[in-house]
Coordinates of C-alpha atoms in Angstrom, one line a residue:
Chain A
M427 CA 120.2 139.3 50.9
S428 CA 118.3 141.7 48.8
S429 CA 117.4 145.0 50.1
T430 CA 113.8 146.0 49.9
P431 CA 113.4 148.7 47.3
I432 CA 110.6 150.6 49.0
P433 CA 110.3 154.4 48.9
L434 CA 111.8 156.2 51.8
A435 CA 110.5 159.5 50.3
H436 CA 108.4 160.4 53.4
I437 CA 111.4 160.3 55.7
R438 CA 112.8 163.7 56.8
H439 CA 114.3 162.8 60.2
L440 CA 116.6 159.9 61.2
I441 CA 117.5 158.5 64.6
V442 CA 120.7 156.5 63.9
D443 CA 122.4 153.9 66.1
M444 CA 126.1 153.9 65.9
D445 CA 127.8 150.7 67.0
G446 CA 127.0 148.1 64.4
V447 CA 125.6 150.7 62.0
L448 CA 128.4 153.3 61.4
W449 CA 131.2 150.9 62.7
R450 CA 131.8 147.8 64.5
G451 CA 134.8 148.1 66.8
P452 CA 137.7 149.4 64.8
Q453 CA 135.9 148.5 61.4
V454 CA 134.2 151.3 59.6
M455 CA 131.1 150.3 57.6
P456 CA 131.1 150.7 53.8
G457 CA 129.3 153.8 52.7
L458 CA 129.5 155.7 55.9
Q459 CA 130.7 158.9 54.2
D460 CA 128.2 158.5 51.4
F461 CA 125.4 158.2 54.0
F462 CA 126.2 161.5 55.6
A463 CA 126.7 163.1 52.1
V464 CA 123.2 162.1 51.1
V465 CA 121.7 163.2 54.5
R466 CA 123.3 166.7 54.2
A467 CA 122.5 167.0 50.5
H468 CA 118.8 166.4 51.2
S469 CA 118.8 168.4 54.4
L470 CA 117.6 165.4 56.4
R471 CA 117.9 166.0 60.2
F472 CA 119.4 163.3 62.3
V473 CA 120.5 162.3 65.8
L474 CA 123.0 159.6 66.4
A475 CA 121.7 157.8 69.5
T476 CA 123.6 155.3 71.7
N477 CA 123.0 153.3 74.8
N478 CA 126.6 153.4 75.6
A479 CA 127.1 155.1 78.9
T480 CA 130.9 155.1 79.0
K481 CA 131.7 157.8 76.4
P482 CA 130.8 161.5 76.0
A483 CA 129.0 162.8 72.9
R484 CA 132.2 164.6 72.0
A485 CA 134.0 161.2 71.5
Y486 CA 131.6 160.3 68.6
V487 CA 132.0 163.8 67.0
D488 CA 135.7 163.3 67.1
R489 CA 135.6 159.8 65.7
L490 CA 133.4 160.9 62.8
A491 CA 135.7 163.9 62.2
E492 CA 138.6 161.5 61.8
L493 CA 136.6 159.7 59.2
G494 CA 136.0 163.0 57.3
V495 CA 132.4 163.5 58.6
S496 CA 131.6 166.8 60.3
I497 CA 128.7 166.7 62.7
R498 CA 127.7 168.9 65.7
E499 CA 127.8 167.7 69.2
D500 CA 124.0 168.2 69.5
E501 CA 123.5 165.7 66.8
V502 CA 124.5 163.0 69.3
I503 CA 122.5 161.7 72.2
T504 CA 123.8 159.2 74.7
S505 CA 122.0 157.4 77.4
P506 CA 123.7 159.4 80.2
Q507 CA 122.7 162.7 78.5
A508 CA 119.1 161.5 78.1
T509 CA 119.1 160.4 81.8
A510 CA 120.4 163.7 82.9
A511 CA 117.8 165.6 80.7
F512 CA 115.0 163.4 82.1
L513 CA 115.9 164.1 85.6
A514 CA 116.6 167.8 85.1
A515 CA 113.0 168.0 83.8
Q516 CA 111.3 165.7 86.2
S517 CA 113.2 166.0 89.5
P518 CA 115.6 169.1 89.3
E519 CA 116.0 168.9 93.1
A520 CA 117.2 165.3 93.0
R521 CA 120.1 164.2 95.1
I522 CA 121.7 161.4 93.2
F523 CA 123.8 158.5 94.1
V524 CA 125.5 157.3 90.9
I525 CA 126.9 153.9 90.1
G526 CA 128.6 154.8 86.8
E527 CA 131.7 156.2 85.2
R528 CA 133.0 159.7 84.7
G529 CA 130.8 160.3 81.6
L530 CA 127.6 159.7 83.5
I531 CA 128.6 161.9 86.5
E532 CA 129.7 164.7 84.1
A533 CA 126.4 164.4 82.1
L534 CA 124.4 164.7 85.3
E535 CA 126.4 167.6 86.7
S536 CA 126.3 169.4 83.3
A537 CA 122.5 169.3 83.5
G538 CA 122.6 171.1 86.9
L539 CA 122.0 168.0 88.9
R540 CA 123.5 167.2 92.2
V541 CA 125.6 164.0 92.8
V542 CA 125.9 163.1 96.4
N543 CA 128.2 160.1 96.3
D544 CA 130.2 161.7 99.2
T545 CA 127.1 161.6 101.4
P546 CA 125.0 158.8 99.9
E547 CA 122.8 158.6 102.9
T548 CA 121.2 161.9 101.6
A549 CA 120.3 160.5 98.2
T550 CA 116.8 160.6 96.8
H551 CA 117.7 158.9 93.6
V552 CA 120.0 156.1 92.5
V553 CA 121.2 156.3 88.9
V554 CA 123.1 153.3 87.4
G555 CA 125.1 153.2 84.3
L556 CA 127.9 150.7 83.4
D557 CA 130.6 151.1 86.0
R558 CA 133.9 149.2 85.3
G559 CA 134.9 150.4 88.8
L560 CA 131.9 148.6 90.3
S561 CA 132.4 147.3 93.9
Y562 CA 130.2 145.5 96.5
T563 CA 130.3 148.7 98.5
K564 CA 128.6 150.6 95.7
L565 CA 126.0 147.9 95.1
A566 CA 125.3 147.7 98.9
E567 CA 124.8 151.6 99.1
A568 CA 122.4 151.5 96.0
C569 CA 120.6 148.5 97.5
L570 CA 120.0 150.2 100.9
L571 CA 118.9 153.4 99.3
I572 CA 116.5 151.7 96.9
R573 CA 115.0 149.6 99.8
R574 CA 114.5 152.9 101.7
G575 CA 112.5 154.3 98.8
A576 CA 115.0 156.2 96.6
A577 CA 114.0 156.2 92.9
F578 CA 115.9 153.6 90.8
I579 CA 117.0 154.7 87.3
G580 CA 119.1 152.8 84.8
T581 CA 120.7 154.6 81.8
N582 CA 120.5 151.5 79.5
P583 CA 119.4 147.9 79.8
D584 CA 122.3 146.2 77.7
L585 CA 123.2 142.9 79.4
T586 CA 126.6 142.7 77.9
F587 CA 129.4 145.2 77.0
P588 CA 131.7 144.4 74.0
S589 CA 135.1 144.7 75.7
E590 CA 138.6 144.0 74.1
R591 CA 138.4 140.6 75.7
G592 CA 135.0 139.7 74.8
L593 CA 131.5 140.2 76.1
T594 CA 131.7 141.4 79.8
P595 CA 128.7 142.3 82.0
G596 CA 126.7 145.3 80.7
N597 CA 124.6 147.8 82.7
G598 CA 121.6 145.5 82.5
A599 CA 123.6 142.9 84.5
I600 CA 124.2 145.5 87.3
L601 CA 120.4 146.5 87.2
A602 CA 119.6 142.8 87.4
A603 CA 121.7 142.4 90.6
L604 CA 120.0 145.4 92.2
Q605 CA 116.5 144.4 91.1
A606 CA 117.1 140.9 92.6
A607 CA 118.3 142.5 95.9
T608 CA 115.6 145.0 96.2
G609 CA 112.5 143.6 94.4
V610 CA 112.3 147.0 92.6
A611 CA 112.4 147.3 88.8
P612 CA 114.5 150.2 87.5
L613 CA 113.1 152.9 85.3
V614 CA 115.3 152.6 82.2
I615 CA 116.0 155.5 79.9
G616 CA 117.9 154.0 76.9
K617 CA 116.7 151.8 74.0
P618 CA 114.3 150.0 73.7
E619 CA 112.5 152.1 76.3
P620 CA 110.8 155.2 74.9
E621 CA 112.5 158.1 76.9
M622 CA 115.8 158.5 74.8
F623 CA 113.8 158.1 71.5
R624 CA 111.3 160.8 72.7
Q625 CA 114.2 163.2 73.4
A626 CA 115.7 162.5 70.0
L627 CA 112.4 163.3 68.4
R628 CA 112.1 166.5 70.3
R629 CA 115.6 167.5 69.2
L630 CA 114.7 166.8 65.6
G631 CA 111.4 168.4 65.6
G632 CA 110.3 165.2 63.8
T633 CA 106.9 163.6 63.8
L634 CA 106.1 159.9 64.0
S635 CA 105.3 159.7 60.3
D636 CA 108.4 161.4 58.8
T637 CA 111.1 159.9 61.3
A638 CA 112.9 156.6 60.9
V639 CA 115.1 154.7 63.3
I640 CA 118.2 153.0 61.8
G641 CA 119.8 150.2 63.9
D642 CA 121.4 146.8 63.9
R643 CA 119.4 145.3 66.8
L644 CA 116.0 144.0 66.6
D645 CA 115.4 144.1 70.4
T646 CA 116.5 147.7 71.0
D647 CA 116.4 149.9 67.9
V648 CA 113.7 148.2 66.0
L649 CA 111.5 147.2 68.9
G650 CA 111.9 150.6 70.6
G651 CA 111.1 152.4 67.3
Q652 CA 108.1 150.4 66.7
R653 CA 106.7 151.0 70.1
L654 CA 106.7 154.7 69.4
G655 CA 105.2 154.2 66.0
L656 CA 108.3 155.2 64.0
T657 CA 109.5 153.9 60.7
T658 CA 112.2 151.2 61.4
I659 CA 115.2 150.3 59.3
L660 CA 117.4 147.2 60.2
V661 CA 121.0 147.0 58.9
L662 CA 122.7 143.6 58.9
S663 CA 126.1 144.9 59.6
G664 CA 125.9 144.5 63.3
V665 CA 124.7 141.8 65.7
T666 CA 121.6 140.7 63.7
T667 CA 122.1 138.1 60.9
E668 CA 119.8 137.8 58.0
H669 CA 118.7 134.4 59.4
E670 CA 117.7 135.9 62.8
A671 CA 116.0 138.8 61.0
Q672 CA 113.9 136.4 58.9
H673 CA 112.8 134.3 62.0
S674 CA 112.2 137.0 64.5
S675 CA 108.8 138.1 65.5
I676 CA 110.2 141.7 65.5
R677 CA 109.8 142.9 61.8
P678 CA 111.5 146.1 60.7
D679 CA 109.8 148.1 57.9
Y680 CA 113.0 147.9 55.8
T681 CA 116.1 145.8 55.9
F682 CA 119.5 146.7 54.3
E683 CA 122.9 145.1 54.3
H684 CA 124.7 148.2 55.6
I685 CA 124.4 152.0 55.9
G686 CA 125.9 152.4 52.4
A687 CA 122.7 150.6 51.1
V688 CA 120.5 152.8 53.1
A689 CA 122.3 155.8 51.5
E690 CA 121.6 154.5 48.0
A691 CA 118.0 154.0 48.8
L692 CA 117.7 157.5 50.3
R693 CA 119.3 159.0 47.3
R694 CA 116.9 157.2 45.0
A695 CA 114.0 158.1 47.1
L696 CA 114.7 161.7 47.6
S697 CA 116.2 162.7 44.2
Chain B
M210 CA 99.6 131.5 117.6
S211 CA 98.8 128.0 118.8
S212 CA 101.5 125.3 118.2
T213 CA 100.1 122.2 116.5
P214 CA 100.3 119.4 119.1
I215 CA 101.2 116.6 116.6
P216 CA 103.4 113.6 117.5
L217 CA 107.0 114.1 116.3
A218 CA 107.7 110.6 117.6
H219 CA 108.9 109.3 114.3
I220 CA 111.7 111.8 114.0
R221 CA 115.2 110.5 114.7
H222 CA 117.2 113.1 112.7
L223 CA 117.1 116.9 112.3
I224 CA 118.4 119.3 109.7
V225 CA 118.3 122.6 111.5
D226 CA 118.6 126.2 110.1
M227 CA 120.5 128.6 112.3
D228 CA 119.8 132.2 111.6
G229 CA 116.1 133.0 112.6
V230 CA 115.9 129.6 114.4
L231 CA 118.8 129.5 117.0
W232 CA 119.3 133.3 117.0
R233 CA 118.6 136.3 115.0
G234 CA 121.6 138.7 114.8
P235 CA 122.8 139.2 118.4
Q236 CA 119.4 137.9 119.9
V237 CA 119.3 134.3 121.1
M238 CA 116.1 132.5 120.8
P239 CA 114.2 131.3 123.9
G240 CA 114.7 127.6 124.6
L241 CA 117.9 127.2 122.6
Q242 CA 119.8 125.3 125.3
D243 CA 116.6 123.2 126.1
F244 CA 116.5 122.2 122.5
F245 CA 119.9 120.8 122.4
A246 CA 119.3 119.2 125.8
V247 CA 116.3 117.3 124.5
V248 CA 118.1 116.3 121.3
R249 CA 121.1 114.9 123.2
A250 CA 118.9 113.2 125.8
H251 CA 117.0 111.3 123.1
S252 CA 120.1 110.7 121.0
L253 CA 118.6 112.5 118.0
R254 CA 121.2 113.2 115.4
F255 CA 121.3 116.6 113.8
V256 CA 123.1 118.8 111.3
L257 CA 123.0 122.6 111.6
A258 CA 122.7 123.7 107.9
T259 CA 123.3 127.3 106.7
N260 CA 123.3 128.9 103.3
N261 CA 125.6 131.6 104.7
A262 CA 128.8 131.5 102.6
T263 CA 130.9 134.0 104.7
K264 CA 131.7 132.1 107.8
P265 CA 133.4 128.7 108.5
A266 CA 131.7 125.9 110.4
R267 CA 134.0 126.6 113.3
A268 CA 132.4 130.0 113.8
Y269 CA 129.1 128.3 114.6
V270 CA 130.6 125.8 117.0
D271 CA 132.3 128.6 118.8
R272 CA 129.1 130.8 119.1
L273 CA 127.1 127.8 120.5
A274 CA 130.0 127.1 122.9
E275 CA 129.6 130.6 124.3
L276 CA 125.9 129.8 124.8
G277 CA 126.8 126.7 126.8
V278 CA 126.0 124.2 124.0
S279 CA 128.7 121.8 122.8
I280 CA 128.6 120.6 119.3
R281 CA 131.1 118.9 117.0
E282 CA 132.2 120.7 113.8
D283 CA 130.8 118.0 111.7
E284 CA 127.4 118.7 113.1
V285 CA 127.5 121.9 110.9
I286 CA 127.2 122.1 107.2
T287 CA 127.6 125.4 105.3
S288 CA 127.0 126.1 101.6
P289 CA 130.7 126.4 100.9
Q290 CA 131.3 123.1 102.4
A291 CA 128.5 121.5 100.5
T292 CA 129.8 123.2 97.3
A293 CA 133.3 121.8 97.9
A294 CA 132.1 118.3 98.8
F295 CA 130.0 118.3 95.6
L296 CA 132.8 119.3 93.3
A297 CA 135.3 117.0 95.1
A298 CA 132.9 114.1 94.2
Q299 CA 131.8 115.2 90.7
S300 CA 134.8 117.1 89.3
P301 CA 138.0 116.5 91.4
E302 CA 140.1 117.8 88.6
A303 CA 138.2 121.1 88.4
R304 CA 140.2 124.3 88.0
I305 CA 138.2 126.8 89.9
F306 CA 137.8 130.6 89.5
V307 CA 136.2 131.8 92.7
I308 CA 134.1 134.8 93.4
G309 CA 133.7 134.6 97.2
E310 CA 135.3 135.3 100.5
R311 CA 138.1 133.6 102.4
G312 CA 135.7 130.9 103.9
L313 CA 134.7 129.7 100.5
I314 CA 138.2 129.6 99.1
E315 CA 139.4 127.6 102.2
A316 CA 136.5 125.2 102.0
L317 CA 137.3 124.4 98.4
E318 CA 141.0 124.0 99.1
S319 CA 140.4 121.8 102.2
A320 CA 138.5 119.4 99.9
G321 CA 141.5 119.1 97.8
L322 CA 140.2 121.3 95.0
R323 CA 142.4 123.7 93.0
V324 CA 141.5 127.4 93.0
V325 CA 143.1 129.2 90.0
N326 CA 142.3 132.9 90.6
D327 CA 145.8 133.8 89.7
T328 CA 145.5 132.2 86.3
P329 CA 141.8 132.6 85.6
E330 CA 142.0 131.9 81.9
T331 CA 142.8 128.3 82.9
A332 CA 139.6 127.8 84.9
T333 CA 137.0 125.0 84.0
H334 CA 134.6 126.0 86.8
V335 CA 133.3 129.3 88.2
V336 CA 132.1 129.0 91.9
V337 CA 130.2 132.1 93.2
G338 CA 129.5 132.9 96.9
L339 CA 128.8 136.1 98.5
D340 CA 131.8 138.3 98.2
R341 CA 131.9 141.7 99.9
G342 CA 135.1 142.4 97.8
L343 CA 133.2 141.9 94.6
S344 CA 134.6 144.1 91.7
Y345 CA 133.6 144.6 88.1
T346 CA 136.9 142.9 87.2
K347 CA 135.7 139.7 89.0
L348 CA 132.4 139.7 87.3
A349 CA 133.9 140.3 83.9
E350 CA 136.3 137.4 84.4
A351 CA 133.5 135.1 85.5
C352 CA 131.4 136.3 82.6
L353 CA 134.1 135.6 80.1
L354 CA 134.7 132.1 81.5
I355 CA 131.1 131.0 81.7
R356 CA 130.4 132.3 78.1
R357 CA 133.4 130.2 77.0
G358 CA 131.8 127.1 78.6
A359 CA 133.1 127.0 82.2
A360 CA 130.6 125.4 84.6
F361 CA 128.7 128.0 86.7
I362 CA 128.0 127.0 90.3
G363 CA 126.4 129.1 93.1
T364 CA 126.9 128.3 96.8
N365 CA 123.4 129.7 97.7
P366 CA 120.5 131.7 96.1
D367 CA 119.9 134.3 98.9
L368 CA 119.0 137.5 97.2
T369 CA 119.8 139.7 100.3
F370 CA 122.4 139.6 103.1
P371 CA 121.5 141.0 106.6
S372 CA 124.3 143.4 107.2
E373 CA 124.6 145.7 110.1
R374 CA 123.3 148.6 108.0
G375 CA 120.4 146.6 106.7
L376 CA 119.7 144.2 103.8
T377 CA 122.5 144.4 101.2
P378 CA 122.8 142.3 98.1
G379 CA 123.2 138.6 98.8
N380 CA 124.8 135.9 96.6
G381 CA 121.6 135.5 94.6
A382 CA 122.1 139.1 93.4
I383 CA 125.5 138.4 92.1
L384 CA 124.2 135.2 90.5
A385 CA 121.5 137.3 88.8
A386 CA 124.1 139.7 87.3
L387 CA 126.0 136.8 85.9
Q388 CA 123.0 134.9 84.6
A389 CA 121.8 138.2 82.9
A390 CA 125.2 138.6 81.3
T391 CA 125.7 135.1 80.1
G392 CA 122.3 133.7 79.6
V393 CA 123.4 130.6 81.7
A394 CA 121.5 129.7 84.9
P395 CA 123.9 128.6 87.7
L396 CA 123.7 125.2 89.5
V397 CA 122.9 126.2 93.1
I398 CA 124.0 124.0 96.0
G399 CA 122.3 125.7 99.0
K400 CA 118.7 125.7 100.2
P401 CA 116.1 125.3 98.6
E402 CA 118.1 123.3 96.1
P403 CA 118.5 119.6 97.0
E404 CA 122.3 119.2 97.1
M405 CA 123.1 120.5 100.6
F406 CA 120.0 118.7 102.1
R407 CA 121.2 115.5 100.5
Q408 CA 124.6 115.9 101.9
A409 CA 123.1 116.6 105.4
L410 CA 121.0 113.4 105.1
R411 CA 124.1 111.4 104.1
R412 CA 126.0 112.8 107.2
L413 CA 123.0 111.9 109.5
G414 CA 122.4 108.4 107.9
G415 CA 118.8 109.5 108.1
T416 CA 115.8 108.4 105.9
L417 CA 113.2 110.5 104.4
S418 CA 110.6 109.2 106.8
D419 CA 112.5 109.8 110.1
T420 CA 114.2 113.2 109.2
A421 CA 112.8 116.7 109.8
V422 CA 113.9 120.1 108.6
I423 CA 113.6 123.0 111.0
G424 CA 113.7 126.5 109.6
D425 CA 112.3 130.0 109.6
R426 CA 111.9 130.4 105.8
L427 CA 109.1 129.0 103.8
D428 CA 110.9 129.5 100.4
T429 CA 114.1 127.8 101.5
D430 CA 114.0 125.5 104.5
V431 CA 110.4 124.3 104.1
L432 CA 110.1 124.3 100.3
G433 CA 113.5 122.6 100.0
G434 CA 112.6 120.0 102.6
Q435 CA 109.3 119.2 101.0
R436 CA 110.9 118.8 97.6
L437 CA 113.0 115.9 99.0
G438 CA 110.0 114.5 100.9
L439 CA 111.2 115.3 104.4
T440 CA 109.1 116.3 107.4
T441 CA 109.1 120.2 107.7
I442 CA 108.9 122.3 110.8
L443 CA 108.4 126.1 110.5
V444 CA 109.4 128.3 113.4
L445 CA 107.9 131.9 113.5
S446 CA 111.0 133.4 115.3
G447 CA 112.6 134.5 112.0
V448 CA 111.6 136.1 108.7
T449 CA 108.2 134.4 108.4
T450 CA 105.2 136.0 110.3
E451 CA 102.2 133.9 111.3
H452 CA 100.1 135.8 108.8
E453 CA 102.5 135.0 106.0
A454 CA 102.6 131.4 107.0
Q455 CA 98.7 131.1 107.0
H456 CA 98.6 132.7 103.6
S457 CA 101.4 130.9 101.8
S458 CA 100.9 128.0 99.4
I459 CA 103.9 126.5 101.0
R460 CA 102.6 124.5 104.0
P461 CA 104.9 123.1 106.6
D462 CA 104.0 120.0 108.4
Y463 CA 104.3 121.7 111.8
T464 CA 104.6 125.2 113.0
F465 CA 105.9 126.5 116.3
E466 CA 106.6 129.8 117.8
H467 CA 110.3 129.1 118.3
I468 CA 112.9 126.5 118.9
G469 CA 111.9 126.2 122.6
A470 CA 108.4 125.1 121.6
V471 CA 109.9 122.5 119.2
A472 CA 111.9 121.3 122.2
E473 CA 108.9 120.8 124.3
A474 CA 107.0 119.0 121.6
L475 CA 109.9 116.7 121.0
R476 CA 110.2 116.0 124.8
R477 CA 106.4 115.1 124.9
A478 CA 106.7 113.0 121.7
L479 CA 109.8 111.1 122.7
S480 CA 109.4 110.6 126.5

């Protein structure tokens, strides 16, 4: 694998995936500290963006702090936060029935939105994130509401979730069940859909021409970035192998082995 | 609506759907008793066939008895029974993890099959029927097993289930979630797939040319019957409207308003 030595000198803003880029489960990627050192040294602005709907932004700040990297909480965006921001702007009066975990409910309530799981029959919106407490009762409630016309919103489309035991159903599988039962496709906020990327861009104040997406997935990070017209950087430290990258119809602008190699390229480009 | 006065004189065997044909929820269809009287008078053999995976065959015998119609239990076939018979013939040594209700588990065990929900890691097969006690834990277990290579079998593909509160997710929605999370399509036993029809035909001793399917759904009863080459009879007393029937690409051989009209036609044809 040879990284492509192309200037990244135009890049001033970064939208960075975390799982598979900064770490993979317990394993920390080589060059992680170096990457943040380069980014800070050159005053690049960044947002760490994750589809994961089960953890709050604070958890990522804490994990990086343990690794010696200090970031602010507003340098992280999660799909529950992006969903909450979207709804707060579009439908501040929404009455929301939630399938999801504590992190999603807290994100919605922190944005001033109203969760009505105690009186679901009054809901105008159904918001679905991965819920490891999922039950038939919750699915039935969501199904009845969506069939009656409630808006149907998904935090993220990931079909699987990397649990300790292996790949278990992700939020995309729950969305698939509800779409099958209702005939209604959800509006999805997370990658590769544009909404979370758009919010990240607004936080950064970046433009399409000076912002890059860094991720390990062709079908979320790279595809989503390309749809918006952003520069895309694939790292091969996550789910995508070099072979897959070479044979995919989705072509990132740049490919590197890992975030450490991205750091080196940025240092060369910006020094 | 004019019923089509075409001879049914060649019909000696019937495969009859129940919900939407004999009754719809609490409402009993006109001519139900007359239908069974004609069938018995002319010694037609029949099997009542349902995709519903939540009730045992006995429940249908009992309901008909309350309506003054006496049938035998082996004149009913349910998708759990058909699934159990299929597995008992194909994979008698199967170790089965079940997502499903009591009726499905009993059908499998009555066929001499082994349900291993207490030790799911030993399962070779995952069998999925509608389970109103569905949980994320059950979905995760099934997902891990299917991803490891366990066979993936669904009792029936119905996307919705007519509950007292309205249409809630059917077994097809659970299958959709698992297919999304595993990338594996289930082998489905119930209508419109051929396996349950084939078993009904074997029970009847019927041939393709002297057996008719009676149902209220174009996409299950009629489509499934046509795929096997059976005569198909649509009744308009269930989910299919006359308008839908006239504009569908699925064309039954005969269409009647309700089972009472089928009874009249059979009486004329066979007398």
